[in-house]
XYZ file of C-alpha atoms in Angstrom:
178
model
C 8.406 4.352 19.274
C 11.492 5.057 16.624
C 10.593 8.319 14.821
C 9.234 8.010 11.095
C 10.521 9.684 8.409
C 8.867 10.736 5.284
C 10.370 9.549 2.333
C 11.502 11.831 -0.164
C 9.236 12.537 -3.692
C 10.361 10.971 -6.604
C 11.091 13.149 -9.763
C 8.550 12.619 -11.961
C 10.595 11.514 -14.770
C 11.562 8.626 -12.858
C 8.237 7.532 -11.270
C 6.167 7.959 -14.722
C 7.906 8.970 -18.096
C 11.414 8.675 -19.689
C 13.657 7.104 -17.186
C 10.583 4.564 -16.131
C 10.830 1.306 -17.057
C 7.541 -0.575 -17.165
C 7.220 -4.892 -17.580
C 4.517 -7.321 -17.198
C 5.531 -9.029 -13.617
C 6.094 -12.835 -13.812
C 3.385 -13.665 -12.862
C 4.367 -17.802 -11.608
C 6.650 -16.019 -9.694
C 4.681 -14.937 -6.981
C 7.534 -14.219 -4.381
C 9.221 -12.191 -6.807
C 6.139 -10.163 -8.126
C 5.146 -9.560 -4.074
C 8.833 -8.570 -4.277
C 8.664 -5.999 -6.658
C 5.449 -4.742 -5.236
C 7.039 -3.793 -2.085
C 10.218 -2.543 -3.430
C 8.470 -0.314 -5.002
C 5.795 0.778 -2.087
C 8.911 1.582 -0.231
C 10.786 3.582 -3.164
C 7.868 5.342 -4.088
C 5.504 5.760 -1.272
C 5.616 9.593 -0.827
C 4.229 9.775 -4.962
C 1.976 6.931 -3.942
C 0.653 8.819 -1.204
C 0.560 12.349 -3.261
C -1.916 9.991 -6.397
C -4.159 8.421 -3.633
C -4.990 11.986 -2.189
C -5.546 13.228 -5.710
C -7.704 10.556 -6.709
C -9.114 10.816 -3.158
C -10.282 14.355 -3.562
C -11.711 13.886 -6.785
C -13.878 11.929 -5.830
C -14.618 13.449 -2.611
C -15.366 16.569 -4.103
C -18.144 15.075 -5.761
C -19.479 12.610 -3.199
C -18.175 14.555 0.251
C -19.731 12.670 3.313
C -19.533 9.337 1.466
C -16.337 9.871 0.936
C -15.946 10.860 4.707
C -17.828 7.833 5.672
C -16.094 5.377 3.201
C -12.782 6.736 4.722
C -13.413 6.406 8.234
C -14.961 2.950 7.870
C -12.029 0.991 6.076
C -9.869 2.914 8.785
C -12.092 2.064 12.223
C -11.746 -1.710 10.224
C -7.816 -1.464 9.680
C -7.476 0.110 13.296
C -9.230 -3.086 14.761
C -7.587 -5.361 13.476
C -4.088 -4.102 13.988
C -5.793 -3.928 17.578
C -6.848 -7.296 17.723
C -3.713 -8.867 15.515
C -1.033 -7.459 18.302
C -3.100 -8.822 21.046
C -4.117 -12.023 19.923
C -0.814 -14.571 19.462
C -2.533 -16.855 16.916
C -4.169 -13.968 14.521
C -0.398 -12.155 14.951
C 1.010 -15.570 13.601
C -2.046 -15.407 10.748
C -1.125 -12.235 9.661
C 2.515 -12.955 9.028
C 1.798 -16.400 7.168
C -0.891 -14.823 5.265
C -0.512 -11.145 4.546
C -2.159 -10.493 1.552
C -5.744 -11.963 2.985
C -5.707 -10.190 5.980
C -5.631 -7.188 3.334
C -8.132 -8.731 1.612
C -10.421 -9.380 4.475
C -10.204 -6.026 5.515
C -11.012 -4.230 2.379
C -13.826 -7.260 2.073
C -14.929 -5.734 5.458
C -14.895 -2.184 4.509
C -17.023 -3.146 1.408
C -19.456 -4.617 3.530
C -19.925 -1.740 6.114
C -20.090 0.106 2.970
C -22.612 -1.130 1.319
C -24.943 -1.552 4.266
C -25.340 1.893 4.059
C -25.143 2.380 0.517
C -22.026 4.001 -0.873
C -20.833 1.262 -2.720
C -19.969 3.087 -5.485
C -18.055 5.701 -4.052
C -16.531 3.425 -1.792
C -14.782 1.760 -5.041
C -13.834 4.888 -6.657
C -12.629 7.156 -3.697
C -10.725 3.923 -2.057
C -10.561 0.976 -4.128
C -9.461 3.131 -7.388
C -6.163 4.567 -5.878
C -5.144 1.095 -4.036
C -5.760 -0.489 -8.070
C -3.895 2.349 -9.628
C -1.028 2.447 -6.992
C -0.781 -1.426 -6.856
C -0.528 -1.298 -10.651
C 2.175 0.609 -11.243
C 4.022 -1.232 -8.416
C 3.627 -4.542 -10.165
C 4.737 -2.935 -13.733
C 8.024 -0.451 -12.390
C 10.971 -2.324 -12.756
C 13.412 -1.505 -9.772
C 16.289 0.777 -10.360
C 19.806 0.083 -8.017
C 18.739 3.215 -6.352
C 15.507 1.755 -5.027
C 16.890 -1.513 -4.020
C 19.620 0.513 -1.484
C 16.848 2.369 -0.090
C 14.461 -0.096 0.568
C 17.864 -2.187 2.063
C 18.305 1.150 4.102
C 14.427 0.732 5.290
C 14.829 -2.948 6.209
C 17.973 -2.645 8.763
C 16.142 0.351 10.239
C 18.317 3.268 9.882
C 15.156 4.658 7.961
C 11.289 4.540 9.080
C 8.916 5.867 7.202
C 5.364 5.408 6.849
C 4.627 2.898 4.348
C 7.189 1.213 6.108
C 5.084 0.580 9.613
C 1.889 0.178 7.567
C 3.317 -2.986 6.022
C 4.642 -4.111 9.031
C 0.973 -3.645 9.964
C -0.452 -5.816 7.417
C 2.632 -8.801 8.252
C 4.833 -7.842 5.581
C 7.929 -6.486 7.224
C 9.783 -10.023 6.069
C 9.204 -9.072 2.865
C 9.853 -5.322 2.750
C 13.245 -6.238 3.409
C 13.776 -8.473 0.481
């Protein structure tokens, strides 16, 4: 396996405040929204990762073992079907046409192992709040020059970094490189 890299933190100033630039995607543009999106997972995924553990431990602090239990649910359900997508030819070919269900099906499957056992609510603000919050401000940051060479970088390989093989993972490794 090629070794992954973390990708470097962003300065604040240009992930959030004065050298952001924020715009409402367009949205009947799909292709170029999902674009953007990933662009910016790639640029921006060590911040990314540094809000969802923040928001993460808020939470958890509060609610601890349904937190734990939320957690290691929508990860046993990610871990199976990256299982199950590698080894099965037709559901590998599934998750590369249709990438953004199989996300969807596997947060829909998380939600329902969650709420058989009650932590519903948790489940929605310890998980579902960072993924809504990071997948936000992906759709609204413009891309800089800077973050299209480094996600160009990331694509031809001389760079892999983590949210790199996850969305390889989920069948979007066409369009990280876009």
């Amino acid at each position: 396996m090629e070794k992954v890299e973390l990708a470097p933190l962003r300065p604040l100033d240009e992930f959030l405040w004065e050298a952001a630039r924020f715009q409402v995607p367009a949205i009947n543009d799909p292709e170029r929204w999902a674009n953007r999106v990933t662009s910016n997972l790639l640029y921006y995924q060590t911040n990314y990762m540094i809000l969802a553990i923040v928001i993460f431990l808020l939470v958890g602090v509060f609610h601890p073992v349904q937190m734990i239990f939320g957690f290691l649910s929508v990860a046993a359900i990610f871990g199976i079907f990256v299982y199950l997508s590698n080894n099965q030819a037709h559901l590998r070919r599934f998750k590369r046409q249709h990438p953004g269900v199989c996300t969807a099906a596997i947060l829909a499957c998380g939600y329902v192992v969650i709420h058989l056992f009650g932590s519903v609510i948790v489940f929605l603000f310890g998980i579902a709040l960072p993924l809504f919050v990071i997948f936000l401000h992906a759709s609204l940051r413009l891309r800089n020059l800077k973050s299209k060479i480094t996600n160009k970088v990331e694509y031809v390989g001389l760079h892999r970094t983590p949210m790199g093989v996850l969305l390889e993972a989920l069948g979007m490794e066409s369009e990280a490189g876009s």
